[in-house]
PDB file of C-alpha atoms and ligand atoms in Angstrom:
ATOM      1  CA  UNK T   1     121.102 108.335 101.093  1.00 98.00           C
ATOM      2  CA  UNK T   2     122.920 107.060  98.019  1.00 98.00           C
ATOM      3  CA  UNK T   3     120.994 106.421  94.809  1.00 98.00           C
ATOM      4  CA  UNK T   4     123.444 104.587  92.573  1.00 98.00           C
ATOM      5  CA  UNK T   5     126.051 107.339  91.906  1.00 95.00           C
ATOM      6  CA  UNK T   6     124.155 110.223  93.508  1.00 98.00           C
ATOM      7  CA  UNK T   7     124.135 111.262  97.141  1.00 97.00           C
ATOM      8  CA  UNK T   8     120.930 112.944  98.263  1.00 98.00           C
ATOM      9  CA  UNK T   9     120.145 114.678 101.541  1.00 97.00           C
ATOM     10  CA  UNK T  10     116.500 114.906 102.620  1.00 98.00           C
ATOM     11  CA  UNK T  11     116.817 118.006 104.827  1.00 97.00           C
ATOM     12  CA  UNK T  12     114.172 119.474 102.517  1.00 98.00           C
ATOM     13  CA  UNK T  13     111.623 117.471 100.480  1.00 98.00           C
ATOM     14  CA  UNK T  14     112.536 116.375  96.949  1.00 98.00           C
ATOM     15  CA  UNK T  15     109.998 116.165  94.125  1.00 99.00           C
ATOM     16  CA  UNK T  16     109.492 113.004  92.058  1.00 98.00           C
ATOM     17  CA  UNK T  17     107.869 113.480  88.646  1.00 98.00           C
ATOM     18  CA  UNK T  18     105.501 110.762  87.437  1.00 98.00           C
ATOM     19  CA  UNK T  19     106.107 109.296  83.975  1.00 98.00           C
ATOM     20  CA  UNK T  20     103.445 106.765  83.040  1.00 95.00           C
ATOM     21  CA  UNK T  21     104.383 104.720  79.992  1.00 93.00           C
ATOM     22  CA  UNK T  22     101.163 102.829  79.478  1.00 82.00           C
ATOM     23  CA  UNK T  23      99.848 102.445  75.896  1.00 73.00           C
ATOM     24  CA  UNK T  24      97.291 105.271  75.736  1.00 57.00           C
ATOM     25  CA  UNK T  25      99.137 107.819  77.838  1.00 52.00           C
ATOM     26  CA  UNK T  26     100.677 109.604  74.842  1.00 48.00           C
ATOM     27  CA  UNK T  27      98.878 108.589  71.662  1.00 49.00           C
ATOM     28  CA  UNK T  28      97.341 111.637  69.990  1.00 52.00           C
ATOM     29  CA  UNK T  29      98.064 110.728  66.374  1.00 55.00           C
ATOM     30  CA  UNK T  30     100.720 113.434  66.022  1.00 62.00           C
ATOM     31  CA  UNK T  31     104.159 113.236  64.426  1.00 68.00           C
ATOM     32  CA  UNK T  32     106.079 112.469  67.611  1.00 74.00           C
ATOM     33  CA  UNK T  33     106.263 108.902  68.855  1.00 84.00           C
ATOM     34  CA  UNK T  34     105.108 107.898  72.298  1.00 90.00           C
ATOM     35  CA  UNK T  35     108.776 107.353  73.139  1.00 94.00           C
ATOM     36  CA  UNK T  36     109.840 110.874  72.114  1.00 94.00           C
ATOM     37  CA  UNK T  37     106.949 112.404  74.037  1.00 94.00           C
ATOM     38  CA  UNK T  38     107.825 110.492  77.176  1.00 96.00           C
ATOM     39  CA  UNK T  39     111.431 111.684  76.971  1.00 97.00           C
ATOM     40  CA  UNK T  40     110.267 115.266  76.343  1.00 97.00           C
ATOM     41  CA  UNK T  41     107.974 115.094  79.360  1.00 97.00           C
ATOM     42  CA  UNK T  42     110.800 113.767  81.523  1.00 98.00           C
ATOM     43  CA  UNK T  43     113.045 116.618  80.374  1.00 98.00           C
ATOM     44  CA  UNK T  44     110.338 119.159  81.202  1.00 98.00           C
ATOM     45  CA  UNK T  45     109.965 117.715  84.708  1.00 98.00           C
ATOM     46  CA  UNK T  46     113.743 117.784  85.279  1.00 98.00           C
ATOM     47  CA  UNK T  47     113.895 121.419  84.127  1.00 98.00           C
ATOM     48  CA  UNK T  48     111.065 122.177  86.560  1.00 98.00           C
ATOM     49  CA  UNK T  49     113.129 120.799  89.445  1.00 98.00           C
ATOM     50  CA  UNK T  50     112.356 117.078  89.749  1.00 98.00           C
ATOM     51  CA  UNK T  51     115.095 115.138  91.584  1.00 98.00           C
ATOM     52  CA  UNK T  52     113.499 111.818  90.528  1.00 98.00           C
ATOM     53  CA  UNK T  53     111.544 110.583  87.504  1.00 98.00           C
ATOM     54  CA  UNK T  54     109.337 107.598  88.364  1.00 98.00           C
ATOM     55  CA  UNK T  55     108.863 105.399  85.292  1.00 98.00           C
ATOM     56  CA  UNK T  56     105.908 103.007  85.460  1.00 97.00           C
ATOM     57  CA  UNK T  57     104.576 100.544  82.869  1.00 96.00           C
ATOM     58  CA  UNK T  58     101.862  98.859  84.954  1.00 94.00           C
ATOM     59  CA  UNK T  59      98.918 100.917  86.162  1.00 92.00           C
ATOM     60  CA  UNK T  60      98.119 100.220  89.809  1.00 91.00           C
ATOM     61  CA  UNK T  61      95.232 102.634  90.179  1.00 89.00           C
ATOM     62  CA  UNK T  62      91.986 101.128  91.538  1.00 90.00           C
ATOM     63  CA  UNK T  63      90.490  98.604  89.093  1.00 89.00           C
ATOM     64  CA  UNK T  64      93.638  98.294  86.944  1.00 89.00           C
ATOM     65  CA  UNK T  65      94.472  94.944  85.280  1.00 89.00           C
ATOM     66  CA  UNK T  66      97.943  93.366  85.577  1.00 90.00           C
ATOM     67  CA  UNK T  67     100.316  93.446  82.560  1.00 94.00           C
ATOM     68  CA  UNK T  68     102.681  90.709  81.339  1.00 96.00           C
ATOM     69  CA  UNK T  69     106.419  90.757  82.043  1.00 97.00           C
ATOM     70  CA  UNK T  70     107.387  91.264  78.387  1.00 97.00           C
ATOM     71  CA  UNK T  71     104.895  94.097  77.942  1.00 95.00           C
ATOM     72  CA  UNK T  72     106.184  95.892  81.036  1.00 96.00           C
ATOM     73  CA  UNK T  73     109.836  95.463  79.994  1.00 97.00           C
ATOM     74  CA  UNK T  74     109.110  96.752  76.469  1.00 95.00           C
ATOM     75  CA  UNK T  75     107.414  99.810  77.912  1.00 95.00           C
ATOM     76  CA  UNK T  76     109.898 100.875  80.576  1.00 97.00           C
ATOM     77  CA  UNK T  77     113.445  99.692  79.780  1.00 98.00           C
ATOM     78  CA  UNK T  78     114.127 101.880  76.699  1.00 97.00           C
ATOM     79  CA  UNK T  79     112.777 104.931  78.542  1.00 97.00           C
ATOM     80  CA  UNK T  80     114.846 104.246  81.662  1.00 98.00           C
ATOM     81  CA  UNK T  81     117.993 103.768  79.580  1.00 98.00           C
ATOM     82  CA  UNK T  82     117.496 107.010  77.633  1.00 98.00           C
ATOM     83  CA  UNK T  83     116.657 109.167  80.668  1.00 98.00           C
ATOM     84  CA  UNK T  84     119.560 107.826  82.747  1.00 98.00           C
ATOM     85  CA  UNK T  85     122.001 108.504  79.913  1.00 98.00           C
ATOM     86  CA  UNK T  86     120.774 111.979  78.998  1.00 98.00           C
ATOM     87  CA  UNK T  87     119.212 113.722  81.980  1.00 98.00           C
ATOM     88  CA  UNK T  88     120.613 114.835  85.337  1.00 98.00           C
ATOM     89  CA  UNK T  89     118.059 113.017  87.495  1.00 98.00           C
ATOM     90  CA  UNK T  90     117.580 109.813  89.476  1.00 98.00           C
ATOM     91  CA  UNK T  91     115.399 107.366  87.564  1.00 98.00           C
ATOM     92  CA  UNK T  92     112.974 105.365  89.670  1.00 98.00           C
ATOM     93  CA  UNK T  93     111.289 102.203  88.366  1.00 98.00           C
ATOM     94  CA  UNK T  94     107.688 101.703  89.508  1.00 98.00           C
ATOM     95  CA  UNK T  95     107.328  97.920  89.387  1.00 98.00           C
ATOM     96  CA  UNK T  96     106.631  94.817  91.459  1.00 97.00           C
ATOM     97  CA  UNK T  97     108.302  92.327  89.112  1.00 98.00           C
ATOM     98  CA  UNK T  98     111.769  91.011  89.964  1.00 98.00           C
ATOM     99  CA  UNK T  99     112.912  90.839  86.323  1.00 98.00           C
ATOM    100  CA  UNK T 100     111.803  94.417  85.632  1.00 98.00           C
ATOM    101  CA  UNK T 101     113.679  95.611  88.732  1.00 98.00           C
ATOM    102  CA  UNK T 102     116.856  93.802  87.699  1.00 98.00           C
ATOM    103  CA  UNK T 103     116.832  94.984  84.086  1.00 98.00           C
ATOM    104  CA  UNK T 104     115.859  98.527  85.066  1.00 98.00           C
ATOM    105  CA  UNK T 105     118.814  98.738  87.427  1.00 98.00           C
ATOM    106  CA  UNK T 106     121.137  97.266  84.765  1.00 98.00           C
ATOM    107  CA  UNK T 107     119.944 100.054  82.442  1.00 98.00           C
ATOM    108  CA  UNK T 108     120.501 102.918  84.862  1.00 98.00           C
ATOM    109  CA  UNK T 109     117.651 103.074  87.398  1.00 98.00           C
ATOM    110  CA  UNK T 110     118.677 104.519  90.776  1.00 98.00           C
ATOM    111  CA  UNK T 111     115.618 103.590  92.858  1.00 99.00           C
ATOM    112  CA  UNK T 112     113.159 100.669  92.966  1.00 99.00           C
ATOM    113  CA  UNK T 113     109.608 101.814  93.764  1.00 98.00           C
ATOM    114  CA  UNK T 114     107.386  98.848  94.598  1.00 98.00           C
ATOM    115  CA  UNK T 115     103.717  99.345  95.526  1.00 98.00           C
ATOM    116  CA  UNK T 116     103.714  95.679  96.666  1.00 97.00           C
ATOM    117  CA  UNK T 117     106.676  96.227  99.046  1.00 98.00           C
ATOM    118  CA  UNK T 118     108.874  93.490  97.490  1.00 98.00           C
ATOM    119  CA  UNK T 119     106.356  90.723  98.233  1.00 98.00           C
ATOM    120  CA  UNK T 120     106.091  89.343  94.665  1.00 97.00           C
ATOM    121  CA  UNK T 121     108.124  86.277  93.628  1.00 97.00           C
ATOM    122  CA  UNK T 122     111.842  87.082  93.560  1.00 98.00           C
ATOM    123  CA  UNK T 123     111.354  90.810  94.148  1.00 98.00           C
ATOM    124  CA  UNK T 124     113.089  90.920  97.529  1.00 98.00           C
ATOM    125  CA  UNK T 125     116.105  89.098  96.104  1.00 98.00           C
ATOM    126  CA  UNK T 126     116.231  91.397  93.082  1.00 98.00           C
ATOM    127  CA  UNK T 127     116.161  94.423  95.417  1.00 98.00           C
ATOM    128  CA  UNK T 128     118.930  92.928  97.591  1.00 98.00           C
ATOM    129  CA  UNK T 129     121.145  92.466  94.527  1.00 98.00           C
ATOM    130  CA  UNK T 130     120.348  96.021  93.342  1.00 98.00           C
ATOM    131  CA  UNK T 131     121.332  97.388  96.757  1.00 98.00           C
ATOM    132  CA  UNK T 132     124.549  95.358  97.002  1.00 98.00           C
ATOM    133  CA  UNK T 133     125.788  95.672  93.413  1.00 98.00           C
ATOM    134  CA  UNK T 134     124.586  99.176  92.454  1.00 98.00           C
ATOM    135  CA  UNK T 135     123.742 100.976  95.737  1.00 98.00           C
ATOM    136  CA  UNK T 136     120.149 101.242  94.523  1.00 98.00           C
ATOM    137  CA  UNK T 137     117.642 101.572  97.410  1.00 98.00           C
ATOM    138  CA  UNK T 138     114.006 100.418  97.407  1.00 98.00           C
ATOM    139  CA  UNK T 139     110.780 102.130  98.396  1.00 99.00           C
ATOM    140  CA  UNK T 140     108.273  99.840 100.120  1.00 98.00           C
ATOM    141  CA  UNK T 141     104.640 100.952  99.830  1.00 98.00           C
ATOM    142  CA  UNK T 142     101.706  99.806 101.934  1.00 98.00           C
ATOM    143  CA  UNK T 143      98.690  98.412 100.076  1.00 97.00           C
ATOM    144  CA  UNK T 144      95.715  96.488 101.441  1.00 96.00           C
ATOM    145  CA  UNK T 145      94.506  93.951  98.842  1.00 92.00           C
ATOM    146  CA  UNK T 146      95.345  94.189  95.128  1.00 90.00           C
ATOM    147  CA  UNK T 147      94.678  97.049  92.669  1.00 91.00           C
ATOM    148  CA  UNK T 148      91.771  95.289  90.906  1.00 90.00           C
ATOM    149  CA  UNK T 149      89.655  95.059  94.084  1.00 90.00           C
ATOM    150  CA  UNK T 150      91.387  97.058  96.845  1.00 90.00           C
ATOM    151  CA  UNK T 151      88.753  99.817  97.107  1.00 90.00           C
ATOM    152  CA  UNK T 152      85.898  97.330  97.680  1.00 86.00           C
ATOM    153  CA  UNK T 153      86.501  96.364 101.339  1.00 87.00           C
ATOM    154  CA  UNK T 154      89.147  98.614 102.958  1.00 91.00           C
ATOM    155  CA  UNK T 155      89.150  97.903 106.696  1.00 93.00           C
ATOM    156  CA  UNK T 156      91.511  98.683 109.607  1.00 96.00           C
ATOM    157  CA  UNK T 157      91.389  98.709 113.394  1.00 97.00           C
ATOM    158  CA  UNK T 158      93.399 101.939 113.278  1.00 98.00           C
ATOM    159  CA  UNK T 159      94.859 102.762 109.892  1.00 98.00           C
ATOM    160  CA  UNK T 160      97.959 104.572 111.230  1.00 98.00           C
ATOM    161  CA  UNK T 161      98.791 101.829 113.770  1.00 98.00           C
ATOM    162  CA  UNK T 162      98.050  99.050 111.253  1.00 98.00           C
ATOM    163  CA  UNK T 163     100.225 100.581 108.509  1.00 98.00           C
ATOM    164  CA  UNK T 164     103.011 101.222 111.058  1.00 98.00           C
ATOM    165  CA  UNK T 165     102.847  97.588 112.221  1.00 98.00           C
ATOM    166  CA  UNK T 166     103.025  96.433 108.587  1.00 98.00           C
ATOM    167  CA  UNK T 167     106.237  98.442 108.069  1.00 98.00           C
ATOM    168  CA  UNK T 168     107.858  97.259 111.308  1.00 98.00           C
ATOM    169  CA  UNK T 169     107.314  93.646 110.237  1.00 98.00           C
ATOM    170  CA  UNK T 170     108.366  94.309 106.650  1.00 98.00           C
ATOM    171  CA  UNK T 171     111.585  96.147 107.639  1.00 98.00           C
ATOM    172  CA  UNK T 172     112.419  93.246 109.966  1.00 98.00           C
ATOM    173  CA  UNK T 173     111.760  90.625 107.275  1.00 98.00           C
ATOM    174  CA  UNK T 174     113.809  92.565 104.699  1.00 98.00           C
ATOM    175  CA  UNK T 175     116.729  92.956 107.125  1.00 98.00           C
ATOM    176  CA  UNK T 176     116.615  89.220 107.924  1.00 98.00           C
ATOM    177  CA  UNK T 177     116.776  88.469 104.200  1.00 98.00           C
ATOM    178  CA  UNK T 178     119.765  90.799 103.745  1.00 98.00           C
ATOM    179  CA  UNK T 179     118.232  94.117 102.678  1.00 98.00           C
ATOM    180  CA  UNK T 180     119.529  96.717 105.113  1.00 98.00           C
ATOM    181  CA  UNK T 181     117.050  99.224 106.564  1.00 98.00           C
ATOM    182  CA  UNK T 182     119.502 101.927 105.441  1.00 98.00           C
ATOM    183  CA  UNK T 183     118.610 101.063 101.848  1.00 98.00           C
ATOM    184  CA  UNK T 184     114.850 101.421 102.356  1.00 98.00           C
ATOM    185  CA  UNK T 185     112.253 104.178 102.040  1.00 98.00           C
ATOM    186  CA  UNK T 186     108.611 103.741 103.015  1.00 98.00           C
ATOM    187  CA  UNK T 187     105.324 105.029 101.605  1.00 98.00           C
ATOM    188  CA  UNK T 188     101.927 104.779 103.382  1.00 98.00           C
ATOM    189  CA  UNK T 189     100.234 104.160 100.008  1.00 98.00           C
ATOM    190  CA  UNK T 190      97.525 106.803  99.643  1.00 98.00           C
ATOM    191  CA  UNK T 191      94.533 105.380  97.756  1.00 97.00           C
ATOM    192  CA  UNK T 192      95.668 101.766  97.999  1.00 97.00           C
ATOM    193  CA  UNK T 193      92.908  99.947  99.912  1.00 97.00           C
ATOM    194  CA  UNK T 194      91.893 103.010 101.938  1.00 97.00           C
ATOM    195  CA  UNK T 195      88.685 104.990 102.377  1.00 97.00           C
ATOM    196  CA  UNK T 196      88.653 108.784 102.133  1.00 98.00           C
ATOM    197  CA  UNK T 197      88.943 109.039 105.943  1.00 98.00           C
ATOM    198  CA  UNK T 198      91.772 106.475 106.084  1.00 98.00           C
ATOM    199  CA  UNK T 199      93.746 108.597 103.606  1.00 98.00           C
ATOM    200  CA  UNK T 200      93.248 111.806 105.600  1.00 98.00           C
ATOM    201  CA  UNK T 201      94.041 110.052 108.900  1.00 98.00           C
ATOM    202  CA  UNK T 202      97.358 108.959 107.363  1.00 98.00           C
ATOM    203  CA  UNK T 203      98.047 112.464 106.035  1.00 98.00           C
ATOM    204  CA  UNK T 204      97.217 114.037 109.398  1.00 98.00           C
ATOM    205  CA  UNK T 205      99.549 111.671 111.249  1.00 98.00           C
ATOM    206  CA  UNK T 206     102.454 111.405 108.775  1.00 98.00           C
ATOM    207  CA  UNK T 207     104.763 112.330 111.679  1.00 97.00           C
ATOM    208  CA  UNK T 208     104.024 108.944 113.268  1.00 98.00           C
ATOM    209  CA  UNK T 209     106.039 107.249 110.510  1.00 98.00           C
ATOM    210  CA  UNK T 210     109.229 109.088 111.498  1.00 98.00           C
ATOM    211  CA  UNK T 211     109.729 106.510 114.272  1.00 98.00           C
ATOM    212  CA  UNK T 212     110.629 103.947 111.582  1.00 98.00           C
ATOM    213  CA  UNK T 213     113.819 105.946 110.988  1.00 98.00           C
ATOM    214  CA  UNK T 214     113.680 105.761 107.185  1.00 98.00           C
ATOM    215  CA  UNK T 215     112.861 108.421 104.576  1.00 98.00           C
ATOM    216  CA  UNK T 216     109.156 108.793 103.743  1.00 98.00           C
ATOM    217  CA  UNK T 217     107.739 109.065 100.218  1.00 99.00           C
ATOM    218  CA  UNK T 218     104.136 110.118  99.551  1.00 98.00           C
ATOM    219  CA  UNK T 219     101.969 110.115  96.439  1.00 98.00           C
ATOM    220  CA  UNK T 220      98.590 111.840  96.451  1.00 98.00           C
ATOM    221  CA  UNK T 221      98.702 113.642  93.098  1.00 98.00           C
ATOM    222  CA  UNK T 222      95.343 113.647  91.255  1.00 97.00           C
ATOM    223  CA  UNK T 223      93.992 110.783  93.371  1.00 98.00           C
ATOM    224  CA  UNK T 224      90.371 110.233  94.394  1.00 97.00           C
ATOM    225  CA  UNK T 225      91.195 111.357  97.954  1.00 98.00           C
ATOM    226  CA  UNK T 226      91.374 114.815  96.349  1.00 98.00           C
ATOM    227  CA  UNK T 227      88.767 114.374  93.600  1.00 98.00           C
ATOM    228  CA  UNK T 228      86.060 112.777  95.760  1.00 98.00           C
ATOM    229  CA  UNK T 229      86.431 115.305  98.564  1.00 98.00           C
ATOM    230  CA  UNK T 230      86.324 118.293  96.197  1.00 98.00           C
ATOM    231  CA  UNK T 231      84.015 116.765  93.565  1.00 98.00           C
ATOM    232  CA  UNK T 232      86.583 117.518  90.861  1.00 98.00           C
ATOM    233  CA  UNK T 233      87.511 115.347  87.905  1.00 97.00           C
ATOM    234  CA  UNK T 234      91.115 114.381  87.354  1.00 96.00           C
ATOM    235  CA  UNK T 235      92.083 117.487  85.355  1.00 96.00           C
ATOM    236  CA  UNK T 236      90.602 119.889  87.922  1.00 97.00           C
ATOM    237  CA  UNK T 237      92.635 118.830  90.943  1.00 98.00           C
ATOM    238  CA  UNK T 238      95.686 121.116  90.805  1.00 98.00           C
ATOM    239  CA  UNK T 239      94.727 123.247  93.823  1.00 98.00           C
ATOM    240  CA  UNK T 240      93.983 120.070  95.789  1.00 98.00           C
ATOM    241  CA  UNK T 241      97.291 118.530  94.679  1.00 98.00           C
ATOM    242  CA  UNK T 242      99.194 121.571  95.933  1.00 98.00           C
ATOM    243  CA  UNK T 243      97.310 121.611  99.237  1.00 98.00           C
ATOM    244  CA  UNK T 244      98.167 117.957  99.957  1.00 98.00           C
ATOM    245  CA  UNK T 245     101.794 118.384  98.804  1.00 98.00           C
ATOM    246  CA  UNK T 246     102.182 121.419 101.090  1.00 98.00           C
ATOM    247  CA  UNK T 247     100.858 119.477 104.084  1.00 98.00           C
ATOM    248  CA  UNK T 248     103.283 116.626 103.336  1.00 98.00           C
ATOM    249  CA  UNK T 249     106.199 119.061 102.944  1.00 98.00           C
ATOM    250  CA  UNK T 250     105.422 120.658 106.322  1.00 98.00           C
ATOM    251  CA  UNK T 251     105.326 117.173 107.858  1.00 98.00           C
ATOM    252  CA  UNK T 252     108.905 116.716 106.687  1.00 97.00           C
ATOM    253  CA  UNK T 253     108.572 113.926 104.125  1.00 98.00           C
ATOM    254  CA  UNK T 254     111.599 113.099 101.959  1.00 98.00           C
ATOM    255  CA  UNK T 255     109.944 112.718  98.553  1.00 99.00           C
ATOM    256  CA  UNK T 256     106.656 113.941  97.061  1.00 99.00           C
ATOM    257  CA  UNK T 257     105.507 112.001  93.962  1.00 98.00           C
ATOM    258  CA  UNK T 258     103.513 114.271  91.610  1.00 98.00           C
ATOM    259  CA  UNK T 259     102.384 114.965  88.060  1.00 98.00           C
ATOM    260  CA  UNK T 260     102.703 118.774  88.362  1.00 98.00           C
ATOM    261  CA  UNK T 261     106.379 119.256  89.194  1.00 98.00           C
ATOM    262  CA  UNK T 262     106.703 123.005  88.594  1.00 98.00           C
ATOM    263  CA  UNK T 263     103.720 123.951  90.786  1.00 98.00           C
ATOM    264  CA  UNK T 264     104.734 121.491  93.507  1.00 98.00           C
ATOM    265  CA  UNK T 265     108.269 122.946  93.596  1.00 98.00           C
ATOM    266  CA  UNK T 266     106.767 126.361  94.441  1.00 98.00           C
ATOM    267  CA  UNK T 267     104.775 124.835  97.297  1.00 98.00           C
ATOM    268  CA  UNK T 268     107.873 123.012  98.600  1.00 98.00           C
ATOM    269  CA  UNK T 269     109.908 126.233  98.512  1.00 98.00           C
ATOM    270  CA  UNK T 270     107.263 128.039 100.565  1.00 98.00           C
ATOM    271  CA  UNK T 271     107.195 125.192 103.101  1.00 98.00           C
ATOM    272  CA  UNK T 272     111.018 125.231 103.244  1.00 98.00           C
ATOM    273  CA  UNK T 273     111.042 128.966 103.941  1.00 98.00           C
ATOM    274  CA  UNK T 274     108.494 128.542 106.700  1.00 98.00           C
ATOM    275  CA  UNK T 275     110.554 125.748 108.292  1.00 96.00           C
ATOM    276  CA  UNK T 276     113.813 127.727 108.179  1.00 97.00           C
ATOM    277  CA  UNK T 277     112.773 131.281 109.075  1.00 97.00           C
ATOM    278  CA  UNK T 278     113.578 132.429 112.622  1.00 95.00           C
TER     279      UNK T 278
HETATM  280  C1  PT1 U   1     102.153 105.942  95.343  1.00 91.37           C
HETATM  281  C2  PT1 U   1     101.880 105.471  94.013  1.00 91.37           C
HETATM  282  C3  PT1 U   1     102.924 104.764  93.354  1.00 91.37           C
HETATM  283  N1  PT1 U   1     100.699 105.675  93.381  1.00 91.37           N
HETATM  284  C4  PT1 U   1     104.318 105.031  95.234  1.00 91.37           C
HETATM  285  N2  PT1 U   1     104.127 104.566  93.971  1.00 91.37           N
HETATM  286  C5  PT1 U   1     100.502 105.177  92.154  1.00 91.37           C
HETATM  287  N3  PT1 U   1     105.500 104.809  95.857  1.00 91.37           N
HETATM  288  C6  PT1 U   1     101.536 104.483  91.500  1.00 91.37           C
HETATM  289  C7  PT1 U   1      93.079 107.080  93.207  1.00 91.37           C
HETATM  290  O1  PT1 U   1      92.588 106.890  94.337  1.00 91.37           O
HETATM  291  O2  PT1 U   1     101.245 106.605  96.045  1.00 91.37           O
HETATM  292  N4  PT1 U   1     103.346 105.706  95.908  1.00 91.37           N
HETATM  293  N5  PT1 U   1     102.713 104.294  92.102  1.00 91.37           N
HETATM  294  C8  PT1 U   1      99.164 105.391  91.463  1.00 91.37           C
HETATM  295  N6  PT1 U   1      98.121 104.697  92.148  1.00 91.37           N
HETATM  296  C9  PT1 U   1      96.851 105.240  92.356  1.00 91.37           C
HETATM  297  C10 PT1 U   1      96.138 104.882  93.489  1.00 91.37           C
HETATM  298  C11 PT1 U   1      96.330 106.170  91.476  1.00 91.37           C
HETATM  299  C12 PT1 U   1      94.905 105.465  93.769  1.00 91.37           C
HETATM  300  C13 PT1 U   1      95.098 106.758  91.728  1.00 91.37           C
HETATM  301  C14 PT1 U   1      94.379 106.410  92.888  1.00 91.37           C
HETATM  302  O3  PT1 U   1      92.551 107.812  92.360  1.00 91.37           O
END
């Protein structure tokens, strides 16, 4: 698959490092600005082996409030520009807003990552233009409901079949609108309108999504599906993160979205060895 000017093969899983650029994520009153710290963190993740850096300016975790367009642009565009210019990595933009997608791609982003699967106003058209003009693909994620309330009433007949049906319809609608399936990745959306059991049913049956014929991205890092099961707060979830990443790697996913890049790379290398040894 081509990400702007880079060709990537998903014969083994690639690691995507998470870079949140929300107001409080870096402020510790020190001498370095939030901007410099974000760039430093991106560099650390690239040195640890990240193939992607996912830059997000709107939190979508359960209960999160939306942010304005200008606020999101101010947060992410300078970071995307700097990382694309200076680091050997594909920059992903984690957004649902058409204008953020367009400007991010104009400033160097190589992947659009949309937790709302291009359903916001203008987003599908922005993604089509990004694909046609810059060879920038899009990742469509499944979410039931909206971040503010999605954990209040998660309900499915069969979560795997329901999420699969959502993607079949969405891939069809995108193709009809002019976004080729070859330019799409999918993500089952762990923690987005799902109970603990829904999340583990999806993880157990990740292979079912191969029938869609597109690369699969997963993000479970530090989520409540790990914390609630293990009764661990967010800074005590590393072992759980590695366990879930290893399971995803063995299932053959294309991209694993994580905070702890260095540790996840070790897990991916072990899974790769297991897959390739005779
Ligand atoms: C994800 C993802 C994302 N997750 C993609 N993008 C988040 N493609 C942001 C919790 O249960 O999985 N895939 N962008 C972060 N969202 C959450 C959701 C964070 C749930 C935490 C939880 O704790």
